[in-house]
């Protein structure tokens, strides 16, 4: 119905044409990437429809399903009544299953933020023209930051564009185990089957390749697979917890292969991105949670998106079990073992600088610069003082953070503040407040 209406609107069909030509059409089957449409009319009608509507239908089907299909028309009288009907969804799902993909990990559900925008752009470019732009694409970053999600997104995208593409996602553990199995069987057939399988792939995604390294036989076989695929312009996408240059037991020749294409990192999400991810997840799961609760989670869980999602899941589960509404009280209670407010935050010069800057409403960059405007000089001395009092950072390093080349300026600035607060109560108060902001406990 949607597809037909789309054609009707797009081509401004009259009621009469619509009812005569389009309304009677039915999808008979979807096979491979072809939609078979039944025309319950005469031969002449079939050729008219074929000439006039096959392109508009093709376009509308692509727009509505997100997949490009070929179209084939058949006459009603030519179909066997007993032929099984299938519809669009299963065909797609089969591909996704074959490629080992999680249906939720798509570009649509991936939130782009400062921490991952480069990796995201690179992934999208590769997904749009596999084998043609960056090969291999090497994604790296810490645990739970979205590497696997991005890899699956690429695979989904490729399959949506061209369902016949051979896409395979494997963990490197799986790859290794399969290889070891083939080697253990000790015969050539097992080995050549293994090779055949991997070398027939158009887009190969291997997750967490850090596990391949250190195993000589897998590196060897992986090297050959890589060369074959790369030579045939097949796309390779790899992920790891660190960049190739830091993978110590990686053979030099593999390292250089990994560095052939593009290396993109994903880092920890900032506050805005954490908020956006929580909002997205909430939306996908069909909840509507108070802003203060979302902010509470985003404020307290910082390093890892998996934990961020885990916290939200736990809260939702708690609310269901206890039949309570989701609010800040419940969040604090449900998440107390994940978020421990007592855990001391590490006090670093960076933390001090950003807190001081925020307090005086100036930018951290100005505070760390060599600028000497009146409105920056005092806050900078405060920062020097606090860095000296609250951290064990060497004075020279403190100077480095605050745009000063030597430690004498730091001593001078810090001394000035410590003398001044003996008599200046207002400043002493300010210092206390900033100290509490830095260290609430
Ligand atoms: P990694 O492979 O880097 O360890 P995953 O890809 O498994 O991390 O991500 C962990 C979880 O966080 C997954 O559920 C994933 O969907 C989610 N996630 C990670 N990054 C994002 C993002 N940018 N937007 C939405 N969800 C994300
Ligand atoms: Mg992963």
Short mmCIF file of C-alpha atoms and ligand atoms in Angstrom, two decimals:
data_model
loop_
_atom_site.label_atom_id
_atom_site.label_comp_id
_atom_site.label_asym_id
_atom_site.label_seq_id
_atom_site.Cartn_x
_atom_site.Cartn_y
_atom_site.Cartn_z
CA UNK A 1 0.00 0.00 0.00
CA UNK A 2 2.72 2.43 0.97
CA UNK A 3 4.66 1.65 -2.15
CA UNK A 4 1.65 2.17 -4.40
CA UNK A 5 0.73 5.42 -2.69
CA UNK A 6 4.24 6.64 -3.06
CA UNK A 7 4.10 6.08 -6.82
CA UNK A 8 0.72 7.73 -6.95
CA UNK A 9 1.94 10.87 -5.22
CA UNK A 10 5.27 11.06 -6.89
CA UNK A 11 3.73 10.87 -10.35
CA UNK A 12 0.51 12.68 -9.54
CA UNK A 13 -1.63 9.88 -10.92
CA UNK A 14 -5.32 10.43 -11.42
CA UNK A 15 -7.70 8.27 -9.46
CA UNK A 16 -8.61 6.46 -12.62
CA UNK A 17 -5.06 5.50 -13.61
CA UNK A 18 -4.26 4.56 -10.06
CA UNK A 19 -7.26 2.30 -9.72
CA UNK A 20 -6.84 0.78 -13.14
CA UNK A 21 -3.14 0.03 -13.19
CA UNK A 22 -1.64 0.11 -9.75
CA UNK A 23 -4.26 -0.89 -7.25
CA UNK A 24 -4.71 -4.41 -8.62
CA UNK A 25 -0.99 -5.22 -8.35
CA UNK A 26 0.18 -7.65 -5.69
CA UNK A 27 3.56 -8.82 -4.52
CA UNK A 28 3.80 -12.49 -5.29
CA UNK A 29 7.27 -13.22 -3.99
CA UNK A 30 10.62 -11.74 -3.22
CA UNK A 31 13.40 -13.92 -4.48
CA UNK A 32 17.02 -12.99 -4.06
CA UNK A 33 16.80 -9.33 -4.88
CA UNK A 34 13.83 -9.43 -7.18
CA UNK A 35 10.30 -8.49 -6.32
CA UNK A 36 7.83 -10.52 -8.35
CA UNK A 37 4.61 -8.61 -8.93
CA UNK A 38 1.39 -10.21 -10.07
CA UNK A 39 -0.63 -8.43 -12.71
CA UNK A 40 -4.22 -9.71 -12.55
CA UNK A 41 -5.00 -8.31 -16.01
CA UNK A 42 -4.32 -9.14 -19.68
CA UNK A 43 -1.12 -9.45 -21.58
CA UNK A 44 -1.42 -5.98 -23.06
CA UNK A 45 -1.83 -4.48 -19.62
CA UNK A 46 1.29 -6.24 -18.47
CA UNK A 47 3.46 -4.69 -21.14
CA UNK A 48 1.93 -1.27 -20.53
CA UNK A 49 2.59 -1.52 -16.82
CA UNK A 50 6.04 -2.80 -17.44
CA UNK A 51 6.88 0.15 -19.69
CA UNK A 52 5.27 2.82 -17.66
CA UNK A 53 5.48 1.76 -14.03
CA UNK A 54 8.41 -0.52 -13.52
CA UNK A 55 10.88 2.28 -12.86
CA UNK A 56 8.55 4.28 -10.59
CA UNK A 57 7.80 1.11 -8.66
CA UNK A 58 11.45 0.25 -8.37
CA UNK A 59 12.20 3.68 -7.00
CA UNK A 60 9.30 3.59 -4.55
CA UNK A 61 10.26 0.13 -3.31
CA UNK A 62 13.80 1.31 -2.72
CA UNK A 63 12.61 4.40 -0.91
CA UNK A 64 10.21 2.56 1.32
CA UNK A 65 12.15 -0.59 2.13
CA UNK A 66 15.60 0.93 1.95
CA UNK A 67 16.69 -1.84 -0.43
CA UNK A 68 17.13 -1.84 -4.16
CA UNK A 69 15.20 -4.61 -5.85
CA UNK A 70 14.75 -5.65 -9.42
CA UNK A 71 11.17 -6.00 -10.54
CA UNK A 72 9.54 -8.76 -12.48
CA UNK A 73 5.90 -8.82 -13.55
CA UNK A 74 3.94 -11.98 -14.09
CA UNK A 75 0.39 -12.59 -15.18
CA UNK A 76 -2.01 -13.97 -12.68
CA UNK A 77 -2.82 -16.96 -14.85
CA UNK A 78 0.83 -17.91 -15.08
CA UNK A 79 1.48 -18.46 -11.45
CA UNK A 80 1.06 -21.75 -9.78
CA UNK A 81 -1.41 -21.44 -6.99
CA UNK A 82 0.65 -23.60 -4.70
CA UNK A 83 3.85 -21.59 -4.96
CA UNK A 84 4.92 -20.35 -1.60
CA UNK A 85 4.58 -16.69 -0.89
CA UNK A 86 7.37 -14.89 0.71
CA UNK A 87 7.71 -11.28 1.52
CA UNK A 88 10.41 -8.74 1.75
CA UNK A 89 11.58 -9.09 5.32
CA UNK A 90 12.82 -12.71 5.41
CA UNK A 91 15.13 -12.25 2.44
CA UNK A 92 16.90 -9.41 4.17
CA UNK A 93 17.07 -11.23 7.45
CA UNK A 94 18.70 -14.22 5.84
CA UNK A 95 21.53 -12.06 4.61
CA UNK A 96 21.93 -10.44 7.96
CA UNK A 97 22.00 -13.78 9.67
CA UNK A 98 24.51 -15.17 7.23
CA UNK A 99 26.77 -12.24 7.92
CA UNK A 100 26.42 -12.70 11.73
CA UNK A 101 25.00 -9.27 12.34
CA UNK A 102 23.12 -7.77 15.24
CA UNK A 103 20.06 -6.07 13.72
CA UNK A 104 20.28 -3.22 16.22
CA UNK A 105 23.78 -2.16 15.30
CA UNK A 106 23.14 0.15 12.35
CA UNK A 107 24.20 3.66 11.41
CA UNK A 108 20.68 4.78 12.33
CA UNK A 109 21.13 3.81 15.94
CA UNK A 110 24.71 5.05 16.17
CA UNK A 111 25.07 8.45 17.82
CA UNK A 112 27.82 10.57 16.30
CA UNK A 113 29.84 12.68 18.71
CA UNK A 114 33.25 14.26 18.95
CA UNK A 115 34.71 10.99 20.17
CA UNK A 116 33.75 8.97 17.13
CA UNK A 117 32.97 11.35 14.28
CA UNK A 118 36.09 10.51 12.32
CA UNK A 119 35.63 6.77 12.71
CA UNK A 120 31.98 7.18 11.77
CA UNK A 121 32.75 9.19 8.63
CA UNK A 122 35.42 6.71 7.57
CA UNK A 123 33.02 3.80 8.15
CA UNK A 124 30.31 5.44 6.11
CA UNK A 125 32.72 6.14 3.26
CA UNK A 126 33.81 2.51 3.24
CA UNK A 127 30.22 1.30 3.42
CA UNK A 128 29.30 3.42 0.42
CA UNK A 129 32.13 2.18 -1.77
CA UNK A 130 33.59 -1.01 -0.35
CA UNK A 131 37.02 -1.86 -1.67
CA UNK A 132 37.45 1.51 -3.26
CA UNK A 133 38.42 4.05 -0.66
CA UNK A 134 40.18 2.95 2.47
CA UNK A 135 41.42 -0.59 2.52
CA UNK A 136 41.77 -1.87 5.12
CA UNK A 137 39.80 0.29 7.48
CA UNK A 138 41.28 -0.15 10.92
CA UNK A 139 39.13 0.97 13.86
CA UNK A 140 40.60 1.07 17.31
CA UNK A 141 39.56 2.16 20.77
CA UNK A 142 38.88 0.98 24.31
CA UNK A 143 36.25 -1.47 25.47
CA UNK A 144 32.61 -0.60 24.97
CA UNK A 145 33.13 2.47 22.83
CA UNK A 146 31.30 1.34 19.69
CA UNK A 147 33.78 -0.48 17.45
CA UNK A 148 31.57 -3.53 16.98
CA UNK A 149 28.51 -1.36 16.51
CA UNK A 150 30.24 0.56 13.71
CA UNK A 151 31.46 -2.60 12.01
CA UNK A 152 27.97 -4.08 11.96
CA UNK A 153 26.64 -0.77 10.65
CA UNK A 154 28.98 -0.98 7.69
CA UNK A 155 27.90 -4.54 6.98
CA UNK A 156 24.20 -3.67 7.18
CA UNK A 157 24.68 -0.71 4.92
CA UNK A 158 26.50 -2.75 2.27
CA UNK A 159 23.84 -5.47 2.39
CA UNK A 160 21.08 -2.91 2.07
CA UNK A 161 22.69 -1.37 -0.96
CA UNK A 162 23.57 -4.65 -2.62
CA UNK A 163 21.97 -7.66 -1.01
CA UNK A 164 24.01 -10.04 -3.14
CA UNK A 165 27.32 -8.85 -1.68
CA UNK A 166 29.09 -11.50 0.35
CA UNK A 167 29.58 -9.91 3.72
CA UNK A 168 31.09 -11.75 6.63
CA UNK A 169 31.58 -10.50 10.15
CA UNK A 170 33.66 -12.63 12.48
CA UNK A 171 35.36 -12.12 15.75
CA UNK A 172 39.04 -12.82 15.52
CA UNK A 173 38.49 -15.51 18.10
CA UNK A 174 36.09 -17.25 15.76
CA UNK A 175 38.47 -16.83 12.85
CA UNK A 176 41.30 -18.27 14.90
CA UNK A 177 39.28 -21.20 16.16
CA UNK A 178 38.13 -22.07 12.68
CA UNK A 179 41.66 -21.93 11.44
CA UNK A 180 43.01 -24.05 14.26
CA UNK A 181 40.28 -26.58 13.55
CA UNK A 182 41.30 -26.70 9.90
CA UNK A 183 44.93 -27.11 10.81
CA UNK A 184 44.16 -29.82 13.34
CA UNK A 185 42.22 -31.84 10.81
CA UNK A 186 45.57 -32.12 9.17
CA UNK A 187 44.33 -32.64 5.67
CA UNK A 188 44.41 -30.37 2.70
CA UNK A 189 40.67 -30.37 2.15
CA UNK A 190 39.96 -28.81 5.50
CA UNK A 191 42.53 -26.16 4.89
CA UNK A 192 41.44 -25.39 1.36
CA UNK A 193 37.84 -25.18 2.51
CA UNK A 194 38.87 -22.63 5.07
CA UNK A 195 40.76 -20.63 2.47
CA UNK A 196 37.97 -20.85 -0.03
CA UNK A 197 35.46 -19.61 2.48
CA UNK A 198 37.38 -16.52 3.45
CA UNK A 199 38.68 -15.72 0.04
CA UNK A 200 35.27 -15.71 -1.56
CA UNK A 201 34.09 -12.87 0.66
CA UNK A 202 33.55 -9.36 -0.73
CA UNK A 203 33.52 -7.53 2.58
CA UNK A 204 35.31 -9.19 5.47
CA UNK A 205 35.06 -7.74 8.95
CA UNK A 206 37.29 -9.11 11.68
CA UNK A 207 36.63 -7.78 15.15
CA UNK A 208 39.22 -7.51 17.92
CA UNK A 209 42.27 -8.55 15.95
CA UNK A 210 44.40 -8.03 19.02
CA UNK A 211 43.51 -11.66 19.81
CA UNK A 212 45.04 -12.92 16.58
CA UNK A 213 48.40 -11.56 17.41
CA UNK A 214 50.79 -13.71 19.31
CA UNK A 215 49.61 -16.79 17.46
CA UNK A 216 52.04 -17.48 14.71
CA UNK A 217 50.00 -19.86 12.62
CA UNK A 218 46.99 -17.57 12.57
CA UNK A 219 49.10 -14.60 11.68
CA UNK A 220 50.57 -16.55 8.81
CA UNK A 221 47.22 -17.63 7.42
CA UNK A 222 45.71 -14.27 8.10
CA UNK A 223 48.51 -12.64 6.15
CA UNK A 224 47.71 -14.74 3.09
CA UNK A 225 43.98 -14.19 3.38
CA UNK A 226 44.59 -10.49 3.72
CA UNK A 227 46.78 -10.36 0.64
CA UNK A 228 44.33 -12.33 -1.48
CA UNK A 229 41.39 -10.17 -0.52
CA UNK A 230 43.27 -6.92 -0.75
CA UNK A 231 44.73 -7.85 -4.11
CA UNK A 232 41.25 -8.61 -5.40
CA UNK A 233 40.05 -5.20 -4.14
CA UNK A 234 37.80 -6.78 -1.57
CA UNK A 235 37.08 -4.64 1.47
CA UNK A 236 38.69 -5.53 4.79
CA UNK A 237 37.63 -3.92 8.05
CA UNK A 238 39.48 -4.61 11.26
CA UNK A 239 39.08 -3.52 14.83
CA UNK A 240 41.40 -3.64 17.78
CA UNK A 241 41.84 -2.18 21.22
CA UNK A 242 44.98 -0.38 20.10
CA UNK A 243 46.56 0.95 16.91
CA UNK A 244 48.83 -1.37 14.90
CA UNK A 245 51.96 0.45 16.01
CA UNK A 246 51.23 -0.47 19.64
CA UNK A 247 50.50 -4.13 18.96
CA UNK A 248 53.74 -5.55 20.17
CA UNK A 249 53.61 -9.13 19.00
CA UNK A 250 52.20 -8.26 15.62
CA UNK A 251 54.52 -9.39 12.84
CA UNK A 252 56.05 -6.48 11.02
CA UNK A 253 54.62 -7.51 7.67
CA UNK A 254 51.08 -7.66 9.07
CA UNK A 255 51.56 -4.37 10.84
CA UNK A 256 52.50 -2.69 7.63
CA UNK A 257 49.46 -4.27 5.92
CA UNK A 258 47.19 -2.91 8.65
CA UNK A 259 48.63 0.52 8.11
CA UNK A 260 48.00 0.52 4.37
CA UNK A 261 44.52 1.91 4.56
CA UNK A 262 43.00 4.22 7.10
CA UNK A 263 43.33 4.05 10.87
CA UNK A 264 40.57 5.68 12.88
CA UNK A 265 40.19 5.81 16.64
CA UNK A 266 37.19 6.03 18.91
CA UNK A 267 37.67 7.65 22.29
CA UNK A 268 35.49 8.13 25.36
CA UNK A 269 32.28 10.07 24.79
CA UNK A 270 31.86 13.56 26.21
CA UNK A 271 28.86 14.59 28.29
CA UNK A 272 26.73 15.70 25.31
CA UNK A 273 27.38 12.46 23.47
CA UNK A 274 26.56 10.42 26.56
CA UNK A 275 23.29 12.29 26.89
CA UNK A 276 22.51 11.76 23.20
CA UNK A 277 23.26 8.03 23.45
CA UNK A 278 20.99 7.65 26.47
CA UNK A 279 18.24 9.59 24.73
CA UNK A 280 18.59 7.45 21.63
CA UNK A 281 18.44 4.25 23.60
CA UNK A 282 15.45 5.47 25.55
CA UNK A 283 13.71 6.30 22.32
CA UNK A 284 14.54 2.94 20.75
CA UNK A 285 13.25 1.10 23.79
CA UNK A 286 10.12 3.23 23.89
CA UNK A 287 10.57 4.96 27.23
CA UNK A 288 10.19 8.52 28.29
CA UNK A 289 12.49 9.17 31.20
CA UNK A 290 12.90 12.40 33.13
CA UNK A 291 15.70 14.69 32.11
CA UNK A 292 17.20 14.76 35.57
CA UNK A 293 17.50 10.99 35.62
CA UNK A 294 19.22 10.89 32.24
CA UNK A 295 21.54 13.67 33.35
CA UNK A 296 22.32 11.81 36.54
CA UNK A 297 23.43 8.74 34.59
CA UNK A 298 25.37 10.76 31.99
CA UNK A 299 27.12 12.67 34.75
CA UNK A 300 28.18 9.61 36.63
CA UNK A 301 29.12 7.06 34.02
CA UNK A 302 31.78 8.38 31.77
CA UNK A 303 34.20 5.93 30.38
CA UNK A 304 32.23 3.29 28.60
CA UNK A 305 29.07 3.22 26.54
CA UNK A 306 28.31 -0.35 27.41
CA UNK A 307 28.18 0.64 31.08
CA UNK A 308 26.08 3.65 30.23
CA UNK A 309 23.53 1.42 28.54
CA UNK A 310 23.84 -1.11 31.32
CA UNK A 311 22.91 1.52 33.88
CA UNK A 312 19.84 2.54 31.95
CA UNK A 313 18.80 -1.09 31.49
CA UNK A 314 19.24 -1.79 35.15
CA UNK A 315 17.16 1.20 36.11
CA UNK A 316 14.37 0.17 33.76
CA UNK A 317 14.48 -3.39 35.07
CA UNK A 318 14.35 -2.13 38.65
CA UNK A 319 11.35 0.05 37.96
CA UNK A 320 9.53 -2.90 36.41
CA UNK A 321 10.35 -5.32 39.20
CA UNK A 322 9.47 -2.94 41.99
CA UNK A 323 6.55 -1.52 40.03
CA UNK A 324 7.82 1.98 40.65
CA UNK A 325 8.06 5.01 38.51
CA UNK A 326 11.49 5.95 37.16
CA UNK A 327 12.75 9.01 39.03
CA UNK A 328 15.93 10.31 40.55
CA UNK A 329 15.36 8.52 43.87
CA UNK A 330 14.97 5.18 42.21
CA UNK A 331 17.97 5.88 39.97
CA UNK A 332 20.20 6.67 42.93
CA UNK A 333 19.09 3.52 44.67
CA UNK A 334 19.19 1.21 41.67
CA UNK A 335 22.54 2.40 40.47
CA UNK A 336 24.38 2.75 43.75
CA UNK A 337 26.65 -0.19 43.10
CA UNK A 338 27.46 1.03 39.60
CA UNK A 339 27.80 4.67 40.51
CA UNK A 340 29.59 5.09 43.78
CA UNK A 341 29.50 8.74 44.77
CA UNK A 342 32.17 8.06 47.36
CA UNK A 343 34.75 6.97 44.86
CA UNK A 344 37.31 9.76 44.90
CA UNK A 345 37.69 11.52 41.60
CA UNK A 346 41.34 11.81 40.70
CA UNK A 347 42.48 15.36 41.13
CA UNK A 348 44.60 16.48 38.23
CA UNK A 349 45.82 19.89 37.04
CA UNK A 350 43.37 19.55 34.13
CA UNK A 351 40.46 19.08 36.51
CA UNK A 352 41.57 22.06 38.55
CA UNK A 353 42.00 24.24 35.48
CA UNK A 354 38.59 23.41 34.06
CA UNK A 355 36.91 23.95 37.43
CA UNK A 356 38.62 27.29 38.00
CA UNK A 357 37.83 28.40 34.45
CA UNK A 358 34.20 27.46 34.89
CA UNK A 359 34.01 29.25 38.19
CA UNK A 360 35.38 32.51 36.78
CA UNK A 361 33.47 32.06 33.56
CA UNK A 362 36.50 32.12 31.33
CA UNK A 363 37.77 29.42 28.98
CA UNK A 364 40.29 26.78 30.01
CA UNK A 365 42.26 27.64 26.90
CA UNK A 366 42.65 31.27 28.03
CA UNK A 367 43.60 30.12 31.48
CA UNK A 368 46.31 27.89 30.04
CA UNK A 369 47.53 30.51 27.60
CA UNK A 370 50.24 33.12 28.00
CA UNK A 371 47.66 35.92 27.91
CA UNK A 372 48.00 38.48 30.69
CA UNK A 373 44.63 40.24 30.73
CA UNK A 374 43.57 41.42 34.15
CA UNK A 375 40.58 39.06 34.23
CA UNK A 376 42.80 36.04 33.65
CA UNK A 377 45.71 36.82 35.94
CA UNK A 378 43.92 36.21 39.24
CA UNK A 379 42.18 32.98 38.18
CA UNK A 380 45.51 31.71 36.87
CA UNK A 381 47.16 32.39 40.23
CA UNK A 382 44.28 30.63 41.94
CA UNK A 383 44.83 27.65 39.66
CA UNK A 384 48.54 27.65 40.49
CA UNK A 385 47.78 27.75 44.16
CA UNK A 386 45.24 24.93 43.95
CA UNK A 387 47.50 22.77 41.80
CA UNK A 388 50.26 23.17 44.35
CA UNK A 389 47.95 22.46 47.30
CA UNK A 390 45.83 19.70 45.89
CA UNK A 391 48.16 17.71 43.65
CA UNK A 392 51.72 16.50 43.78
CA UNK A 393 52.42 17.76 40.29
CA UNK A 394 55.93 19.25 40.01
CA UNK A 395 55.92 23.03 39.90
CA UNK A 396 57.49 23.14 36.48
CA UNK A 397 54.73 20.95 35.10
CA UNK A 398 52.10 23.15 36.72
CA UNK A 399 53.71 26.08 34.94
CA UNK A 400 53.45 24.13 31.70
CA UNK A 401 49.71 23.67 32.17
CA UNK A 402 49.26 27.37 32.83
CA UNK A 403 51.26 29.00 30.09
CA UNK A 404 54.35 29.61 32.22
CA UNK A 405 57.77 28.41 31.27
CA UNK A 406 59.36 28.16 34.69
CA UNK A 407 58.52 27.19 38.22
CA UNK A 408 59.38 30.55 39.83
CA UNK A 409 56.26 32.17 38.35
CA UNK A 410 54.23 29.32 39.84
CA UNK A 411 55.78 29.80 43.27
CA UNK A 412 55.17 33.52 43.03
CA UNK A 413 51.53 33.13 41.96
CA UNK A 414 50.71 30.45 44.52
CA UNK A 415 52.43 32.36 47.35
CA UNK A 416 50.50 35.47 46.47
CA UNK A 417 47.20 33.65 46.92
CA UNK A 418 48.20 31.87 50.10
CA UNK A 419 49.22 35.21 51.68
CA UNK A 420 46.17 37.01 50.44
CA UNK A 421 43.62 34.55 51.85
CA UNK A 422 44.96 35.14 55.34
CA UNK A 423 43.39 38.57 55.26
CA UNK A 424 40.99 38.55 52.34
CA UNK A 425 37.92 36.65 53.47
CA UNK A 426 36.12 36.92 50.15
CA UNK A 427 38.97 35.32 48.27
CA UNK A 428 39.31 32.71 50.96
CA UNK A 429 35.65 31.84 50.46
CA UNK A 430 36.04 31.63 46.74
CA UNK A 431 38.97 29.27 47.15
CA UNK A 432 36.93 27.07 49.46
CA UNK A 433 34.08 26.89 47.00
CA UNK A 434 36.34 25.99 44.12
CA UNK A 435 38.03 23.37 46.27
CA UNK A 436 34.64 21.81 46.97
CA UNK A 437 33.79 21.82 43.31
CA UNK A 438 37.03 20.03 42.58
CA UNK A 439 36.65 17.59 45.42
CA UNK A 440 33.08 17.33 46.72
CA UNK A 441 34.01 14.98 49.56
P1 LIG B 1 33.25 -2.17 21.45
O1 LIG B 1 33.12 -3.12 20.31
O2 LIG B 1 34.09 -0.98 21.10
O3 LIG B 1 33.70 -2.82 22.72
P2 LIG B 1 30.40 -1.99 21.17
O4 LIG B 1 30.31 -1.64 19.73
O5 LIG B 1 30.10 -3.37 21.55
O6 LIG B 1 31.83 -1.56 21.75
O7 LIG B 1 29.48 -0.97 21.97
C1 LIG B 1 29.01 -1.22 23.28
C2 LIG B 1 27.57 -0.81 23.39
O8 LIG B 1 27.46 0.59 23.29
C3 LIG B 1 26.71 -1.39 22.29
O9 LIG B 1 25.46 -1.75 22.82
C4 LIG B 1 26.56 -0.25 21.31
O10 LIG B 1 25.32 -0.32 20.64
C5 LIG B 1 26.62 0.96 22.21
N1 LIG B 1 27.22 2.09 21.52
C6 LIG B 1 28.53 2.34 21.38
N2 LIG B 1 28.74 3.48 20.72
C7 LIG B 1 27.52 3.99 20.44
C8 LIG B 1 27.06 5.17 19.78
N3 LIG B 1 27.93 6.07 19.28
N4 LIG B 1 25.74 5.35 19.67
C9 LIG B 1 24.88 4.46 20.18
N5 LIG B 1 25.23 3.34 20.82
C10 LIG B 1 26.54 3.10 20.96
MG1 LIG B 2 33.53 -5.13 20.25
#
